[in-house]
Amino acid sequence: MAAQMRDLFPICRSISGDGVRETLRDIGSRIPLEIQEVASGTQVLDRTVPDEWNIRDAYISAPDGERIVDFQSSNLHVMSYSEPVRAHMTLSELRPHLFTHPERADWIPYRTSYYERAWGFCLAEEVLDTLEHVEYEVVIDSTLEPGSLTYGECFIPGDDDDVVLLTTHVCHPSLANDNLSGIALLTELAAQLVHTRHRLSYRLLFIPGTIGSLAWLAANRERLASVVAGIVVACVGDPAPLTYKRTRRGTALVDRAAAHVLESGYRDARVVDFVPWGWDERQFNSPGFDLPVGSLSRSREGEYAEYHSSADDLDLVQPEQLEETLLALGAILDVVERNRTFTNRIPHGEPQLGKRGLYPSTGGGLPDVERLAMLWLLNQSDGSKSVLDIALRAGISFDVLAGCAERLLEAELLAVSEESRL
Ligand code: ZN
């Protein structure tokens, strides 16, 4: 994951253009990926796909020819979607187009203007302070014209048609935690899923933020009924504790699975409620779709000082943090995969476990966790409560309960319920 992030870091991405295509080509060299192009002007729900933006170079140079601000040294220097400019102007003419970080004089901020034609440069305040009242040459060698929006889709079939939707945004330039960490994490997860057998099918989307999820939703309305769980992944490599944001419904299987995994295995992890702010979960959870899609991150958007600035670099994302998020995501998906509902076949009085080899014949001591897990399973399995429900109520790990459920199933004390496992 760290190596992929290093490869992708220098690329200038935006919500459209060749930077996104180059990024998707890299992902496609690691996992099966279908590339979709949606033409500029296409109506997607209540929005229209904008013109495509590409950039080759940009700079502000002093009268002696020295580049004071140079796109070649950091692609954050140009406001994303800047229209082309080629002019000579005074500092006071240029000043309304210059943006600095509100808190740190040495950081370059990240700015965009996707839906309003504009141009601008982002620079460190301490560089701005050196500008003098002379005439500068200002060049943005970009194109903003009809083309298309590009996104990538990776489908990994399972035994069932039920689908888990996993998405991340791919529209940010040289920023590491937001959004390269999400790209690297989902690429790695897909590479693992390709080689393992699983019940559920997985659809992973690598999409430009907002407009990309709207374009996918508009094109896939007939597929949405098969989505049984989903997670939007972003900002997964910074040092903040793991954070799961619930779906709009708040009680979906993925919400309960994530709460159980994070609360039982990760100290300091947070489970926060849904708010209609954030990443693409806003679109998936709009009331017309109301999909069971939560979001997994470490920091949430805007929560860390380096957010949307040049300090969100590769040093901020530590491999151990990425790895921990990947393991947590895997554990959440494992619960979604394996959760089932059972019925106790001998529900009148407790069945005798000892004669079935499930309980030691000498009594008197306190039950160990496995015995207690079996008693919980037998008590709660009336066809209405899943193993996950029991895990949440009993405070016993899903893994232990799922293992004990297998043993009770073998001993013919439990039967798989006809009720939906979801
Ligand atoms: Zn962002």
mmCIF file of C-alpha atoms in Angstrom, residues 83-352:
data_model
loop_
_atom_site.group_PDB
_atom_site.id
_atom_site.type_symbol
_atom_site.label_atom_id
_atom_site.label_comp_id
_atom_site.label_asym_id
_atom_site.label_seq_id
_atom_site.Cartn_x
_atom_site.Cartn_y
_atom_site.Cartn_z
ATOM 1 C CA GLU A 83 -9.356 28.004 -16.571
ATOM 2 C CA PRO A 84 -6.412 28.889 -18.824
ATOM 3 C CA VAL A 85 -4.648 32.214 -18.253
ATOM 4 C CA ARG A 86 -1.738 33.915 -19.975
ATOM 5 C CA ALA A 87 -1.194 37.485 -18.820
ATOM 6 C CA HIS A 88 1.076 40.067 -17.290
ATOM 7 C CA MET A 89 -0.391 41.687 -14.195
ATOM 8 C CA THR A 90 0.470 43.754 -11.165
ATOM 9 C CA LEU A 91 0.408 42.282 -7.680
ATOM 10 C CA SER A 92 -2.874 44.031 -6.876
ATOM 11 C CA GLU A 93 -4.498 42.544 -10.009
ATOM 12 C CA LEU A 94 -3.101 39.136 -9.140
ATOM 13 C CA ARG A 95 -3.885 39.224 -5.408
ATOM 14 C CA PRO A 96 -7.619 38.200 -5.603
ATOM 15 C CA HIS A 97 -6.462 34.979 -7.312
ATOM 16 C CA LEU A 98 -3.956 33.983 -4.605
ATOM 17 C CA PHE A 99 -4.905 31.694 -1.727
ATOM 18 C CA THR A 100 -2.926 30.841 1.391
ATOM 19 C CA HIS A 101 -3.476 28.529 4.349
ATOM 20 C CA PRO A 102 -5.479 30.259 7.098
ATOM 21 C CA GLU A 103 -3.320 28.902 9.934
ATOM 22 C CA ARG A 104 0.097 27.846 8.693
ATOM 23 C CA ALA A 105 2.361 30.257 6.833
ATOM 24 C CA ASP A 106 4.511 27.423 5.463
ATOM 25 C CA TRP A 107 1.748 25.184 4.049
ATOM 26 C CA ILE A 108 0.155 25.349 0.596
ATOM 27 C CA PRO A 109 -3.646 24.988 0.787
ATOM 28 C CA TYR A 110 -5.696 22.796 -1.599
ATOM 29 C CA ARG A 111 -8.456 24.665 -3.434
ATOM 30 C CA THR A 112 -10.963 23.765 -6.162
ATOM 31 C CA SER A 113 -13.513 25.537 -8.317
ATOM 32 C CA TYR A 114 -15.278 22.764 -10.211
ATOM 33 C CA TYR A 115 -18.607 24.308 -10.976
ATOM 34 C CA GLU A 116 -17.753 27.997 -11.311
ATOM 35 C CA ARG A 117 -15.270 29.161 -13.927
ATOM 36 C CA ALA A 118 -12.341 30.739 -12.135
ATOM 37 C CA TRP A 119 -8.585 30.541 -11.825
ATOM 38 C CA GLY A 120 -6.213 30.789 -8.935
ATOM 39 C CA PHE A 121 -2.902 29.919 -7.343
ATOM 40 C CA CYS A 122 -2.333 28.451 -3.884
ATOM 41 C CA LEU A 123 0.892 29.265 -2.099
ATOM 42 C CA ALA A 124 2.490 29.493 1.303
ATOM 43 C CA GLU A 125 1.792 32.746 3.123
ATOM 44 C CA GLU A 126 5.537 33.193 3.658
ATOM 45 C CA VAL A 127 6.046 33.152 -0.142
ATOM 46 C CA LEU A 128 3.166 35.582 -0.671
ATOM 47 C CA ASP A 129 4.858 37.952 1.786
ATOM 48 C CA THR A 130 7.939 38.142 -0.491
ATOM 49 C CA LEU A 131 5.958 39.337 -3.542
ATOM 50 C CA GLU A 132 6.648 42.908 -4.567
ATOM 51 C CA HIS A 133 4.683 45.533 -6.426
ATOM 52 C CA VAL A 134 6.081 44.686 -9.846
ATOM 53 C CA GLU A 135 4.511 43.126 -12.946
ATOM 54 C CA TYR A 136 4.330 39.328 -12.908
ATOM 55 C CA GLU A 137 3.910 36.890 -15.748
ATOM 56 C CA VAL A 138 0.992 34.598 -14.973
ATOM 57 C CA VAL A 139 0.474 31.367 -16.912
ATOM 58 C CA ILE A 140 -1.974 28.528 -16.439
ATOM 59 C CA ASP A 141 -1.590 26.151 -19.362
ATOM 60 C CA SER A 142 -4.802 24.197 -18.874
ATOM 61 C CA THR A 143 -7.761 23.082 -20.961
ATOM 62 C CA LEU A 144 -11.360 23.030 -19.793
ATOM 63 C CA GLU A 145 -13.510 21.646 -22.569
ATOM 64 C CA PRO A 146 -16.015 18.898 -23.393
ATOM 65 C CA GLY A 147 -14.546 15.465 -22.684
ATOM 66 C CA SER A 148 -15.604 12.991 -20.041
ATOM 67 C CA LEU A 149 -15.605 11.984 -16.413
ATOM 68 C CA THR A 150 -13.745 8.760 -15.654
ATOM 69 C CA TYR A 151 -14.250 6.212 -12.902
ATOM 70 C CA GLY A 152 -13.182 2.649 -12.212
ATOM 71 C CA GLU A 153 -15.279 -0.311 -11.116
ATOM 72 C CA CYS A 154 -13.971 -3.623 -9.793
ATOM 73 C CA PHE A 155 -16.492 -6.451 -9.472
ATOM 74 C CA ILE A 156 -15.498 -9.606 -7.590
ATOM 75 C CA PRO A 157 -18.251 -12.223 -7.699
ATOM 76 C CA GLY A 158 -19.036 -14.394 -4.658
ATOM 77 C CA ASP A 159 -21.334 -17.395 -4.127
ATOM 78 C CA ASP A 160 -24.354 -15.071 -3.695
ATOM 79 C CA ASP A 161 -25.660 -12.187 -5.770
ATOM 80 C CA ASP A 162 -25.865 -9.981 -2.658
ATOM 81 C CA VAL A 163 -23.385 -7.157 -3.065
ATOM 82 C CA VAL A 164 -21.114 -5.256 -0.700
ATOM 83 C CA LEU A 165 -20.348 -1.800 -2.104
ATOM 84 C CA LEU A 166 -16.962 -0.292 -1.223
ATOM 85 C CA THR A 167 -15.981 3.114 -2.559
ATOM 86 C CA THR A 168 -13.259 5.712 -2.340
ATOM 87 C CA HIS A 169 -12.704 9.048 -4.040
ATOM 88 C CA VAL A 170 -9.878 9.492 -6.549
ATOM 89 C CA CYS A 171 -10.098 13.213 -7.306
ATOM 90 C CA HIS A 172 -7.414 14.776 -5.099
ATOM 91 C CA PRO A 173 -3.936 15.750 -6.374
ATOM 92 C CA SER A 174 -0.760 15.261 -4.287
ATOM 93 C CA LEU A 175 -2.439 14.633 -0.934
ATOM 94 C CA ALA A 176 -1.664 11.412 0.898
ATOM 95 C CA ASN A 177 -4.216 10.671 3.595
ATOM 96 C CA ASP A 178 -7.047 12.290 1.611
ATOM 97 C CA ASN A 179 -7.298 10.377 -0.781
ATOM 98 C CA LEU A 180 -4.359 8.105 -1.633
ATOM 99 C CA SER A 181 -4.739 6.100 1.574
ATOM 100 C CA GLY A 182 -8.279 5.079 0.553
ATOM 101 C CA ILE A 183 -7.158 4.166 -2.967
ATOM 102 C CA ALA A 184 -4.280 2.010 -1.694
ATOM 103 C CA LEU A 185 -6.418 0.321 0.959
ATOM 104 C CA LEU A 186 -9.234 -0.649 -1.416
ATOM 105 C CA THR A 187 -6.753 -1.813 -4.064
ATOM 106 C CA GLU A 188 -5.078 -4.082 -1.509
ATOM 107 C CA LEU A 189 -8.426 -5.375 -0.214
ATOM 108 C CA ALA A 190 -9.560 -6.198 -3.760
ATOM 109 C CA ALA A 191 -6.274 -7.995 -4.461
ATOM 110 C CA GLN A 192 -6.948 -10.157 -1.390
ATOM 111 C CA LEU A 193 -10.626 -10.775 -2.238
ATOM 112 C CA VAL A 194 -9.719 -11.981 -5.725
ATOM 113 C CA HIS A 195 -7.812 -14.870 -4.135
ATOM 114 C CA THR A 196 -10.290 -15.937 -1.455
ATOM 115 C CA ARG A 197 -13.658 -17.661 -1.574
ATOM 116 C CA HIS A 198 -16.503 -15.559 -0.190
ATOM 117 C CA ARG A 199 -20.269 -15.746 0.019
ATOM 118 C CA LEU A 200 -20.962 -12.135 -0.923
ATOM 119 C CA SER A 201 -20.080 -10.343 -4.129
ATOM 120 C CA TYR A 202 -18.014 -7.159 -3.945
ATOM 121 C CA ARG A 203 -18.250 -4.045 -6.054
ATOM 122 C CA LEU A 204 -15.450 -1.538 -5.489
ATOM 123 C CA LEU A 205 -15.740 1.945 -6.958
ATOM 124 C CA PHE A 206 -12.828 4.315 -7.518
ATOM 125 C CA ILE A 207 -14.734 7.508 -8.217
ATOM 126 C CA PRO A 208 -14.298 11.271 -8.325
ATOM 127 C CA GLY A 209 -16.047 12.698 -5.225
ATOM 128 C CA THR A 210 -19.756 13.562 -5.455
ATOM 129 C CA ILE A 211 -20.127 13.742 -9.250
ATOM 130 C CA GLY A 212 -18.634 10.233 -9.570
ATOM 131 C CA SER A 213 -21.027 8.603 -7.110
ATOM 132 C CA LEU A 214 -23.948 10.470 -8.701
ATOM 133 C CA ALA A 215 -22.866 9.220 -12.147
ATOM 134 C CA TRP A 216 -22.600 5.631 -10.853
ATOM 135 C CA LEU A 217 -25.957 5.798 -9.039
ATOM 136 C CA ALA A 218 -27.671 7.261 -12.123
ATOM 137 C CA ALA A 219 -26.308 4.459 -14.314
ATOM 138 C CA ASN A 220 -26.975 1.596 -11.871
ATOM 139 C CA ARG A 221 -30.432 2.162 -10.406
ATOM 140 C CA GLU A 222 -31.599 -1.340 -11.285
ATOM 141 C CA ARG A 223 -28.620 -2.862 -9.446
ATOM 142 C CA LEU A 224 -29.118 -1.127 -6.130
ATOM 143 C CA ALA A 225 -31.558 -3.651 -4.638
ATOM 144 C CA SER A 226 -28.729 -6.187 -4.386
ATOM 145 C CA VAL A 227 -26.570 -3.896 -2.197
ATOM 146 C CA VAL A 228 -26.794 -5.391 1.310
ATOM 147 C CA ALA A 229 -23.968 -3.365 2.877
ATOM 148 C CA GLY A 230 -21.480 -0.725 1.908
ATOM 149 C CA ILE A 231 -18.622 1.358 3.241
ATOM 150 C CA VAL A 232 -17.124 4.585 1.924
ATOM 151 C CA VAL A 233 -13.405 4.499 2.706
ATOM 152 C CA ALA A 234 -11.289 7.661 3.036
ATOM 153 C CA CYS A 235 -8.579 9.165 5.244
ATOM 154 C CA VAL A 236 -7.521 5.752 6.532
ATOM 155 C CA GLY A 237 -3.804 6.300 7.165
ATOM 156 C CA ASP A 238 -3.412 9.183 9.624
ATOM 157 C CA PRO A 239 -2.725 8.671 13.347
ATOM 158 C CA ALA A 240 -6.297 9.389 14.556
ATOM 159 C CA PRO A 241 -8.246 6.461 16.029
ATOM 160 C CA LEU A 242 -10.439 4.354 13.738
ATOM 161 C CA THR A 243 -13.810 5.975 13.119
ATOM 162 C CA TYR A 244 -16.958 4.403 11.726
ATOM 163 C CA LYS A 245 -19.816 6.657 10.656
ATOM 164 C CA ARG A 246 -23.232 5.027 10.687
ATOM 165 C CA THR A 247 -25.648 4.857 7.777
ATOM 166 C CA ARG A 248 -28.701 7.104 7.628
ATOM 167 C CA ARG A 249 -30.762 4.162 8.959
ATOM 168 C CA GLY A 250 -28.313 3.740 11.832
ATOM 169 C CA THR A 251 -29.154 0.086 12.513
ATOM 170 C CA ALA A 252 -28.131 -1.625 9.269
ATOM 171 C CA LEU A 253 -26.150 -4.859 9.441
ATOM 172 C CA VAL A 254 -22.979 -2.973 8.497
ATOM 173 C CA ASP A 255 -23.577 -0.499 11.354
ATOM 174 C CA ARG A 256 -23.919 -3.248 13.919
ATOM 175 C CA ALA A 257 -20.992 -5.235 12.481
ATOM 176 C CA ALA A 258 -18.720 -2.169 12.547
ATOM 177 C CA ALA A 259 -19.782 -1.197 16.077
ATOM 178 C CA HIS A 260 -19.100 -4.716 17.338
ATOM 179 C CA VAL A 261 -15.680 -5.007 15.660
ATOM 180 C CA LEU A 262 -14.463 -1.553 16.673
ATOM 181 C CA GLU A 263 -15.793 -1.609 20.209
ATOM 182 C CA SER A 264 -14.516 -5.097 20.967
ATOM 183 C CA GLY A 265 -11.109 -4.925 19.275
ATOM 184 C CA TYR A 266 -9.868 -1.358 18.972
ATOM 185 C CA ARG A 267 -9.223 0.835 21.943
ATOM 186 C CA ASP A 268 -10.141 4.500 21.315
ATOM 187 C CA ALA A 269 -12.096 3.624 18.156
ATOM 188 C CA ARG A 270 -15.142 5.800 17.578
ATOM 189 C CA VAL A 271 -18.590 5.054 16.169
ATOM 190 C CA VAL A 272 -20.320 8.275 15.168
ATOM 191 C CA ASP A 273 -23.817 8.978 13.941
ATOM 192 C CA PHE A 274 -24.798 9.771 10.400
ATOM 193 C CA VAL A 275 -24.682 13.432 9.375
ATOM 194 C CA PRO A 276 -25.462 14.619 5.840
ATOM 195 C CA TRP A 277 -21.892 15.920 5.473
ATOM 196 C CA GLY A 278 -18.750 14.030 4.529
ATOM 197 C CA TRP A 279 -17.809 12.002 1.466
ATOM 198 C CA ASP A 280 -19.893 9.979 -0.988
ATOM 199 C CA GLU A 281 -21.976 8.419 1.784
ATOM 200 C CA ARG A 282 -24.071 11.579 1.393
ATOM 201 C CA GLN A 283 -25.216 10.432 -2.049
ATOM 202 C CA PHE A 284 -25.695 6.738 -1.180
ATOM 203 C CA ASN A 285 -27.714 7.745 1.904
ATOM 204 C CA SER A 286 -29.896 10.338 0.161
ATOM 205 C CA PRO A 287 -33.519 9.457 1.005
ATOM 206 C CA GLY A 288 -34.389 8.251 -2.517
ATOM 207 C CA PHE A 289 -31.623 5.620 -2.359
ATOM 208 C CA ASP A 290 -31.243 5.108 1.411
ATOM 209 C CA LEU A 291 -28.582 2.446 0.880
ATOM 210 C CA PRO A 292 -26.979 0.777 3.914
ATOM 211 C CA VAL A 293 -23.629 2.470 3.283
ATOM 212 C CA GLY A 294 -21.536 3.678 6.231
ATOM 213 C CA SER A 295 -18.055 5.172 6.184
ATOM 214 C CA LEU A 296 -14.742 4.047 7.645
ATOM 215 C CA SER A 297 -11.900 6.490 8.248
ATOM 216 C CA ARG A 298 -9.412 7.483 10.897
ATOM 217 C CA SER A 299 -9.843 11.279 10.971
ATOM 218 C CA ARG A 300 -13.119 12.456 9.486
ATOM 219 C CA GLU A 301 -12.994 15.196 6.836
ATOM 220 C CA GLY A 302 -11.492 18.411 8.188
ATOM 221 C CA GLU A 303 -10.624 16.880 11.554
ATOM 222 C CA TYR A 304 -6.831 16.915 11.225
ATOM 223 C CA ALA A 305 -4.645 19.992 10.958
ATOM 224 C CA GLU A 306 -2.963 18.863 7.712
ATOM 225 C CA TYR A 307 -6.318 18.307 5.922
ATOM 226 C CA HIS A 308 -6.410 19.788 2.395
ATOM 227 C CA SER A 309 -2.884 21.191 2.609
ATOM 228 C CA SER A 310 0.631 20.350 1.457
ATOM 229 C CA ALA A 311 1.269 18.864 4.928
ATOM 230 C CA ASP A 312 -1.050 15.950 4.068
ATOM 231 C CA ASP A 313 1.983 14.213 2.606
ATOM 232 C CA LEU A 314 3.428 10.710 2.635
ATOM 233 C CA ASP A 315 4.969 11.242 6.100
ATOM 234 C CA LEU A 316 1.517 11.621 7.637
ATOM 235 C CA VAL A 317 0.437 8.153 6.536
ATOM 236 C CA GLN A 318 2.192 5.418 8.457
ATOM 237 C CA PRO A 319 2.080 1.829 7.156
ATOM 238 C CA GLU A 320 0.970 0.499 10.582
ATOM 239 C CA GLN A 321 -2.046 2.805 10.515
ATOM 240 C CA LEU A 322 -3.032 1.743 7.011
ATOM 241 C CA GLU A 323 -2.555 -1.883 8.006
ATOM 242 C CA GLU A 324 -4.703 -1.502 11.117
ATOM 243 C CA THR A 325 -7.520 0.045 9.084
ATOM 244 C CA LEU A 326 -7.273 -2.754 6.519
ATOM 245 C CA LEU A 327 -7.533 -5.381 9.275
ATOM 246 C CA ALA A 328 -10.523 -3.625 10.842
ATOM 247 C CA LEU A 329 -12.282 -3.351 7.483
ATOM 248 C CA GLY A 330 -11.597 -7.041 6.858
ATOM 249 C CA ALA A 331 -13.027 -7.940 10.282
ATOM 250 C CA ILE A 332 -16.193 -5.886 9.659
ATOM 251 C CA LEU A 333 -16.704 -7.546 6.259
ATOM 252 C CA ASP A 334 -16.070 -10.948 7.856
ATOM 253 C CA VAL A 335 -18.980 -10.377 10.256
ATOM 254 C CA VAL A 336 -21.210 -9.283 7.368
ATOM 255 C CA GLU A 337 -20.148 -12.421 5.451
ATOM 256 C CA ARG A 338 -20.648 -14.912 8.261
ATOM 257 C CA ASN A 339 -23.632 -13.563 10.164
ATOM 258 C CA ARG A 340 -26.538 -16.044 10.282
ATOM 259 C CA THR A 341 -29.687 -16.642 12.260
ATOM 260 C CA PHE A 342 -30.437 -19.973 13.957
ATOM 261 C CA THR A 343 -33.320 -21.709 15.684
ATOM 262 C CA ASN A 344 -32.866 -23.798 18.844
ATOM 263 C CA ARG A 345 -34.182 -27.303 18.062
ATOM 264 C CA ILE A 346 -34.707 -28.172 21.766
ATOM 265 C CA PRO A 347 -36.113 -24.909 23.081
ATOM 266 C CA HIS A 348 -38.056 -26.337 26.073
ATOM 267 C CA GLY A 349 -35.550 -26.242 28.934
ATOM 268 C CA GLU A 350 -31.800 -26.210 28.384
ATOM 269 C CA PRO A 351 -30.612 -29.187 26.338
ATOM 270 C CA GLN A 352 -28.052 -31.373 28.086
#
